[in-house]
Amino acid sequence: MSLIGQLRLFHSCYLSNPPANRPIYRAIRRSRARKIVELGIGDGSRALRMIAVAKRASPGRDVEYCGLDRFEDQAESAGPRLTLKGAHQLLGDAGVRVRLVPGDPPESLVRVANSLGKVDLLILPAELESPSIARVWFFVPRMLHRRSIVFIEREQPDGRRELDVMPRQTIDGLAAAGAVRRAA
């Protein structure tokens, strides 16, 4: 990798804004993640940076990105909306295989979990911690392999959102609870 590429990688991992996303970029670099799934892509800037880091961390290897989002169906108060067409245009120029799934992200994940296969990195919104959508967790373990990394957003008391790595034992516990609820 060229010096400029190394500097860009360093910038993404340690100096980029918002700082809450830096652990994701470091995890991609460290694990050489090439298959990334994100629920709720926002304005697409984090997706672009994740793709760039993945391409630099695994040069010459195929990178895949799947984004699940409401797109046009998003509430006005949710901030800047990225349309499905706009997302395809934005991410299509990144030079990777992109799959965008419109709809409510948790429900979309239930719909496409089996077709996604094993993923290296999964990024989940804070809303998934709600007990009302526990059934979503039933599908998460089948998407993971031994080295998969799962990040979940957490709302801090001061209103900031941070990303934490979710341990596999926690995921398996939530999946088991979702399976029991599903069987009932």
XYZ file of N, CA and C in Angstrom:
552
model
N 0.840 -1.162 0.000
C 0.000 0.000 0.000
C 0.894 1.237 0.000
N 0.479 2.226 -0.761
C 1.269 3.448 -0.853
C 1.224 4.220 0.466
N 2.126 5.159 0.585
C 2.182 5.990 1.788
C 0.883 6.777 1.951
N 0.355 7.297 0.855
C -0.904 8.049 0.927
C -2.035 7.138 1.384
N -2.061 5.912 0.879
C -3.071 4.944 1.310
C -2.958 4.632 2.792
N -1.735 4.492 3.275
C -1.525 4.232 4.703
C -1.973 5.421 5.552
N -1.698 6.628 5.068
C -2.128 7.823 5.797
C -3.650 7.934 5.830
N -4.298 7.632 4.719
C -5.768 7.669 4.685
C -6.360 6.632 5.637
N -5.753 5.457 5.657
C -6.211 4.405 6.558
C -6.037 4.843 8.016
N -4.886 5.418 8.338
C -4.633 5.923 9.688
C -5.644 7.009 10.051
N -5.893 7.922 9.121
C -6.846 9.006 9.375
C -8.230 8.448 9.671
N -8.686 7.500 8.873
C -10.010 6.912 9.099
C -10.094 6.242 10.461
N -9.062 5.515 10.829
C -9.084 4.723 12.064
C -8.885 5.540 13.334
N -8.179 6.672 13.247
C -7.814 7.387 14.468
C -8.188 8.867 14.505
N -8.484 9.481 13.372
C -8.721 10.922 13.367
C -10.047 11.341 12.752
N -10.788 10.410 12.180
C -12.004 10.766 11.450
C -13.128 11.185 12.391
N -14.077 11.896 11.824
C -15.269 12.319 12.559
C -16.484 11.628 11.973
N -17.429 11.268 12.771
C -17.471 11.353 14.220
C -16.585 10.293 14.873
N -16.032 10.604 16.025
C -15.138 9.657 16.704
C -15.801 8.323 17.057
N -17.123 8.318 17.214
C -17.830 7.078 17.577
C -17.669 5.992 16.516
N -17.393 6.372 15.269
C -17.253 5.387 14.193
C -15.850 4.793 14.090
N -14.886 5.380 14.759
C -13.502 4.913 14.640
C -13.307 3.451 15.025
N -13.970 2.946 16.076
C -13.791 1.517 16.388
C -14.210 0.592 15.244
N -15.194 1.012 14.472
C -15.609 0.200 13.319
C -14.479 0.132 12.309
N -13.896 1.277 11.989
C -12.825 1.315 10.991
C -11.609 0.517 11.460
N -11.292 0.623 12.756
C -10.167 -0.159 13.285
C -10.466 -1.655 13.227
N -11.705 -2.035 13.506
C -12.080 -3.453 13.442
C -11.993 -3.977 12.012
N -12.399 -3.168 11.054
C -12.302 -3.578 9.646
C -10.841 -3.775 9.272
N -10.003 -2.834 9.671
C -8.577 -2.937 9.348
C -7.944 -4.157 10.010
N -8.227 -4.351 11.280
C -7.615 -5.439 12.045
C -8.075 -6.815 11.549
N -9.368 -6.954 11.265
C -9.909 -8.264 10.874
C -9.925 -8.478 9.366
N -9.590 -7.430 8.616
C -9.646 -7.477 7.156
C -11.049 -7.870 6.681
N -12.053 -7.267 7.319
C -13.456 -7.542 6.990
C -13.740 -7.152 5.548
N -14.398 -8.053 4.838
C -14.725 -7.790 3.437
C -16.219 -7.872 3.156
N -16.987 -8.448 4.055
C -18.436 -8.530 3.869
C -19.095 -7.809 5.043
N -19.691 -6.656 4.732
C -20.206 -5.748 5.750
C -21.712 -5.581 5.572
N -22.455 -5.674 6.670
C -23.901 -5.441 6.668
C -24.191 -4.361 7.700
N -24.967 -3.361 7.277
C -25.288 -2.231 8.153
C -26.792 -1.993 8.132
N -27.395 -1.931 9.304
C -28.812 -1.605 9.423
C -28.934 -0.122 9.706
N -29.536 0.609 8.783
C -29.667 2.052 8.907
C -28.409 2.740 8.417
N -28.402 3.167 7.141
C -27.161 3.710 6.585
C -27.064 5.232 6.675
N -28.115 5.883 7.169
C -28.051 7.339 7.341
C -27.790 8.056 6.032
N -26.777 8.912 6.016
C -26.458 9.668 4.797
C -25.452 8.945 3.903
N -25.005 7.777 4.314
C -24.096 6.971 3.499
C -22.621 7.257 3.710
N -22.282 8.273 4.505
C -20.867 8.625 4.674
C -20.096 7.538 5.423
N -20.704 6.944 6.451
C -20.018 5.873 7.173
C -19.830 4.665 6.260
N -20.830 4.366 5.444
C -20.723 3.239 4.511
C -19.560 3.450 3.549
N -19.444 4.655 3.009
C -18.342 4.946 2.084
C -16.987 4.777 2.756
N -16.875 5.257 3.984
C -15.597 5.154 4.685
C -15.296 3.697 5.043
N -16.315 2.932 5.456
C -16.095 1.507 5.763
C -15.614 0.764 4.524
N -16.218 1.067 3.390
C -15.824 0.427 2.132
C -14.383 0.788 1.792
N -14.033 2.074 1.939
C -12.665 2.514 1.636
C -11.649 1.818 2.538
N -11.960 1.702 3.829
C -11.049 1.032 4.765
C -10.928 -0.444 4.406
N -12.049 -1.085 4.092
C -12.019 -2.510 3.734
C -11.198 -2.745 2.472
N -11.329 -1.861 1.494
C -10.548 -2.014 0.259
C -9.056 -1.820 0.517
N -8.705 -0.890 1.411
C -7.288 -0.671 1.728
C -6.724 -1.796 2.588
N -7.552 -2.342 3.470
C -7.084 -3.409 4.363
C -6.939 -4.745 3.639
N -7.690 -4.930 2.556
C -7.643 -6.181 1.785
C -7.481 -5.861 0.306
N -6.334 -5.317 -0.088
C -6.160 -4.925 -1.490
C -6.268 -6.126 -2.425
N -6.955 -5.893 -3.532
C -7.100 -6.944 -4.532
C -8.179 -7.964 -4.213
N -8.859 -7.827 -3.090
C -9.915 -8.763 -2.701
C -11.270 -8.086 -2.884
N -12.288 -8.886 -3.170
C -13.636 -8.348 -3.342
C -14.216 -7.919 -2.000
N -14.849 -6.757 -1.997
C -15.535 -6.248 -0.814
C -17.022 -6.184 -1.144
N -17.853 -6.610 -0.190
C -19.303 -6.569 -0.361
C -19.910 -5.739 0.758
N -20.914 -4.944 0.395
C -21.612 -4.122 1.375
C -23.109 -4.305 1.186
N -23.817 -4.507 2.283
C -25.277 -4.588 2.256
C -25.818 -3.586 3.260
N -26.667 -2.699 2.792
C -27.281 -1.700 3.662
C -28.782 -1.872 3.700
N -29.336 -1.930 4.890
C -30.777 -2.051 5.080
C -31.262 -0.746 5.687
N -32.213 -0.085 5.019
C -32.641 1.237 5.467
C -34.055 1.506 4.975
N -34.708 2.467 5.599
C -36.044 2.883 5.161
C -35.976 3.736 3.891
N -34.872 4.383 3.668
C -34.669 5.283 2.537
C -35.789 6.322 2.486
N -36.592 6.360 1.415
C -37.614 7.399 1.257
C -38.693 7.345 2.330
N -38.887 6.214 2.954
C -39.962 6.015 3.923
C -39.604 6.534 5.314
N -38.463 7.169 5.447
C -37.964 7.646 6.734
C -38.674 8.932 7.152
N -38.882 9.106 8.450
C -39.522 10.319 8.963
C -38.627 11.535 8.717
N -39.261 12.675 8.503
C -38.519 13.923 8.268
C -37.611 14.269 9.447
N -38.055 13.949 10.661
C -37.295 14.310 11.858
C -36.045 13.455 12.041
N -35.900 12.392 11.246
C -34.761 11.483 11.398
C -33.474 12.054 10.824
N -33.534 13.251 10.292
C -32.327 13.850 9.735
C -32.311 13.752 8.221
N -31.157 13.970 7.611
C -31.089 13.942 6.152
C -31.412 12.551 5.620
N -32.300 12.525 4.622
C -32.705 11.248 4.049
C -31.913 10.976 2.781
N -31.543 9.742 2.625
C -30.877 9.290 1.420
C -31.876 8.408 0.691
N -32.187 8.752 -0.546
C -33.128 7.934 -1.304
C -32.430 6.652 -1.756
N -33.218 5.668 -2.119
C -32.655 4.409 -2.597
C -31.821 4.648 -3.854
N -32.338 5.468 -4.752
C -31.600 5.784 -5.978
C -30.307 6.536 -5.651
N -30.398 7.497 -4.737
C -29.213 8.246 -4.325
C -28.169 7.352 -3.676
N -28.631 6.398 -2.877
C -27.706 5.458 -2.229
C -27.014 4.585 -3.264
N -27.761 4.120 -4.262
C -27.150 3.318 -5.327
C -26.099 4.133 -6.077
N -26.415 5.398 -6.352
C -25.454 6.249 -7.054
C -24.215 6.500 -6.200
N -24.428 6.806 -4.938
C -23.326 7.110 -4.024
C -22.417 5.906 -3.821
N -23.004 4.766 -3.502
C -22.215 3.581 -3.177
C -21.787 2.803 -4.414
N -22.512 2.964 -5.495
C -22.156 2.259 -6.730
C -20.817 2.697 -7.285
N -20.442 3.935 -7.006
C -19.163 4.462 -7.485
C -17.988 3.999 -6.633
N -18.257 3.277 -5.546
C -17.196 2.850 -4.628
C -16.406 1.657 -5.165
N -16.898 1.021 -6.212
C -16.161 -0.089 -6.815
C -16.271 -1.397 -6.059
N -17.374 -1.597 -5.356
C -17.601 -2.848 -4.631
C -19.002 -3.355 -4.966
N -19.256 -4.598 -4.574
C -20.590 -5.151 -4.771
C -21.498 -4.598 -3.672
N -22.552 -3.901 -4.075
C -23.454 -3.249 -3.130
C -24.848 -3.844 -3.267
N -25.450 -4.135 -2.121
C -26.840 -4.593 -2.090
C -27.570 -3.703 -1.098
N -28.628 -3.053 -1.565
C -29.419 -2.186 -0.704
C -30.818 -2.775 -0.573
N -31.300 -2.852 0.657
C -32.597 -3.464 0.934
C -33.492 -2.407 1.578
N -34.538 -1.945 0.852
C -35.438 -0.953 1.433
C -36.426 -1.597 2.402
N -36.877 -0.799 3.362
C -37.855 -1.263 4.340
C -37.351 -1.045 5.750
N -38.187 -1.389 6.710
C -37.811 -1.286 8.113
C -36.611 -2.196 8.345
N -35.459 -1.656 8.794
C -34.246 -2.479 8.885
C -34.388 -3.791 9.660
N -35.003 -3.805 10.855
C -35.126 -5.106 11.534
C -35.952 -6.118 10.741
N -37.057 -5.662 10.169
C -37.892 -6.575 9.378
C -37.177 -6.998 8.096
N -36.431 -6.081 7.510
C -35.663 -6.421 6.307
C -34.602 -7.463 6.620
N -33.987 -7.361 7.794
C -32.975 -8.342 8.189
C -33.595 -9.729 8.303
N -34.780 -9.811 8.885
C -35.481 -11.094 8.992
C -35.721 -11.662 7.594
N -36.085 -10.792 6.654
C -36.395 -11.215 5.286
C -35.174 -11.720 4.526
N -34.016 -11.097 4.733
C -32.851 -11.414 3.895
C -31.711 -12.127 4.618
N -31.871 -12.423 5.894
C -30.768 -13.006 6.683
C -30.196 -14.261 6.041
N -31.044 -15.148 5.570
C -30.552 -16.402 4.992
C -29.804 -16.178 3.683
N -30.210 -15.187 2.911
C -29.563 -14.960 1.617
C -28.248 -14.187 1.745
N -28.003 -13.570 2.886
C -26.765 -12.802 3.063
C -25.550 -13.693 3.271
N -25.753 -14.859 3.818
C -24.614 -15.728 4.111
C -23.850 -15.210 5.317
N -22.631 -15.667 5.467
C -21.798 -15.282 6.611
C -21.188 -13.905 6.367
N -21.273 -13.040 7.378
C -20.737 -11.686 7.258
C -19.556 -11.506 8.208
N -18.668 -10.598 7.838
C -17.509 -10.297 8.676
C -17.817 -9.220 9.710
N -18.689 -8.278 9.328
C -18.997 -7.148 10.200
C -20.479 -6.831 10.088
N -21.144 -6.723 11.232
C -22.569 -6.408 11.294
C -22.735 -5.211 12.216
N -23.420 -4.169 11.726
C -23.632 -2.958 12.508
C -25.130 -2.804 12.731
N -25.518 -2.760 14.004
C -26.926 -2.753 14.379
C -27.293 -1.450 15.080
N -28.528 -0.961 14.866
C -28.970 0.260 15.540
C -29.384 -0.010 16.981
N -29.458 1.040 17.773
C -29.833 0.920 19.186
C -31.241 0.361 19.349
N -32.105 0.574 18.375
C -33.493 0.127 18.461
C -33.608 -1.389 18.610
N -32.586 -2.132 18.233
C -32.659 -3.592 18.314
C -32.614 -4.104 19.743
N -32.302 -3.250 20.691
C -32.298 -3.689 22.087
C -33.705 -3.715 22.673
N -34.685 -3.249 21.914
C -36.069 -3.255 22.374
C -36.615 -4.680 22.405
N -37.294 -5.069 23.488
C -37.835 -6.431 23.569
C -38.903 -6.711 22.516
N -39.538 -5.660 21.979
C -40.608 -5.860 21.002
C -40.104 -6.453 19.688
N -38.824 -6.359 19.419
C -38.293 -6.943 18.184
C -37.262 -8.024 18.484
N -37.512 -8.763 19.547
C -36.593 -9.827 19.966
C -36.452 -10.905 18.905
N -37.473 -11.091 18.077
C -37.402 -12.163 17.076
C -36.303 -11.931 16.053
N -35.872 -10.698 15.881
C -34.788 -10.395 14.944
C -33.515 -11.133 15.353
N -33.280 -11.226 16.656
C -32.045 -11.848 17.147
C -31.949 -13.323 16.778
N -33.076 -13.965 16.555
C -33.077 -15.369 16.157
C -32.283 -15.569 14.861
N -32.289 -14.563 13.994
C -31.660 -14.673 12.682
C -30.202 -14.224 12.657
N -29.766 -13.504 13.669
C -28.407 -12.959 13.658
C -27.324 -14.038 13.707
N -27.385 -15.041 14.597
C -26.287 -16.018 14.660
C -26.034 -16.768 13.357
N -27.056 -16.993 12.570
C -26.850 -17.715 11.307
C -26.072 -16.884 10.285
N -25.945 -15.584 10.540
C -25.180 -14.716 9.645
C -23.712 -14.607 10.056
N -23.371 -15.141 11.215
C -22.038 -14.927 11.771
C -21.157 -16.159 11.644
N -19.870 -15.922 11.461
C -18.887 -17.000 11.530
C -18.029 -16.754 12.775
N -17.069 -17.576 12.976
C -16.252 -17.532 14.196
C -15.589 -16.171 14.427
N -15.189 -15.487 13.359
C -14.451 -14.225 13.506
C -15.309 -12.989 13.222
N -16.609 -13.154 13.070
C -17.490 -12.011 12.807
C -17.473 -11.044 13.985
N -17.628 -9.772 13.659
C -17.687 -8.726 14.679
C -19.045 -8.045 14.559
N -19.721 -7.872 15.697
C -21.028 -7.218 15.723
C -20.923 -5.967 16.587
N -21.279 -4.834 15.993
C -21.338 -3.571 16.724
C -22.800 -3.199 16.913
N -23.120 -2.651 18.069
C -24.467 -2.130 18.306
C -24.337 -0.716 18.850
N -25.202 0.168 18.342
C -25.214 1.545 18.831
C -25.865 1.570 20.203
N -25.354 2.416 21.051
C -25.948 2.603 22.381
C -26.105 4.105 22.611
N -27.277 4.462 23.074
C -27.558 5.862 23.395
C -26.958 6.170 24.763
N -26.137 7.201 24.831
C -25.503 7.607 26.080
C -26.418 8.590 26.817
N -26.249 8.749 28.125
C -27.095 9.679 28.890
C -27.058 11.112 28.357
N -25.925 11.509 27.780
C -25.821 12.873 27.253
C -26.370 13.003 25.831
N -26.992 11.928 25.298
C -27.600 11.982 23.970
C -26.713 11.490 22.845
N -25.416 11.334 23.116
C -24.513 10.829 22.079
C -24.799 9.358 21.827
N -24.429 8.910 20.651
C -24.512 7.485 20.339
C -23.105 6.944 20.202
N -22.860 5.821 20.859
C -21.567 5.151 20.754
C -21.791 3.744 20.246
N -20.756 3.184 19.674
C -20.818 1.819 19.162
C -20.005 0.905 20.055
N -20.613 -0.192 20.459
C -19.942 -1.182 21.296
C -19.930 -2.524 20.581
N -18.869 -3.279 20.802
C -18.814 -4.643 20.273
C -19.715 -5.509 21.143
N -20.548 -6.300 20.490
C -21.451 -7.186 21.216
C -20.839 -8.581 21.260
N -20.611 -9.124 22.459
C -20.013 -10.461 22.572
C -20.935 -11.549 22.013
N -20.337 -12.598 21.503
C -21.097 -13.691 20.901
C -22.048 -14.344 21.910
N -21.640 -14.441 23.181
C -22.506 -15.048 24.193
C -23.796 -14.240 24.353
N -23.698 -12.930 24.309
C -24.877 -12.074 24.413
C -25.790 -12.287 23.219
N -25.201 -12.361 22.033
C -25.984 -12.583 20.821
C -26.700 -13.923 20.894
N -25.982 -14.962 21.305
C -26.593 -16.286 21.407
C -27.723 -16.295 22.432
N -27.541 -15.576 23.541
C -28.596 -15.480 24.551
C -29.834 -14.774 24.018
N -29.632 -13.680 23.298
C -30.754 -12.959 22.701
C -31.440 -13.805 21.636
N -30.652 -14.560 20.874
C -31.220 -15.436 19.845
C -32.064 -16.533 20.481
N -31.585 -17.096 21.581
C -32.343 -18.143 22.275
C -33.655 -17.576 22.816
N -33.615 -16.371 23.363
C -34.832 -15.733 23.863
C -35.798 -15.452 22.716
N -35.264 -15.038 21.564
C -36.101 -14.802 20.388
C -36.715 -16.079 19.865
N -35.982 -17.188 19.951
C -36.494 -18.482 19.489
C -37.615 -18.965 20.393
N -37.469 -18.760 21.703
C -38.518 -19.166 22.645
C -39.777 -18.361 22.380
N -39.609 -17.066 22.197
C -40.756 -16.203 21.932
C -41.408 -16.580 20.605
N -40.583 -16.940 19.626
C -41.084 -17.322 18.316
C -41.883 -18.617 18.404
N -41.437 -19.555 19.242
C -42.115 -20.838 19.376
C -43.423 -20.704 20.150
N -43.543 -19.694 20.966
C -44.739 -19.534 21.800
C -45.948 -19.111 21.005
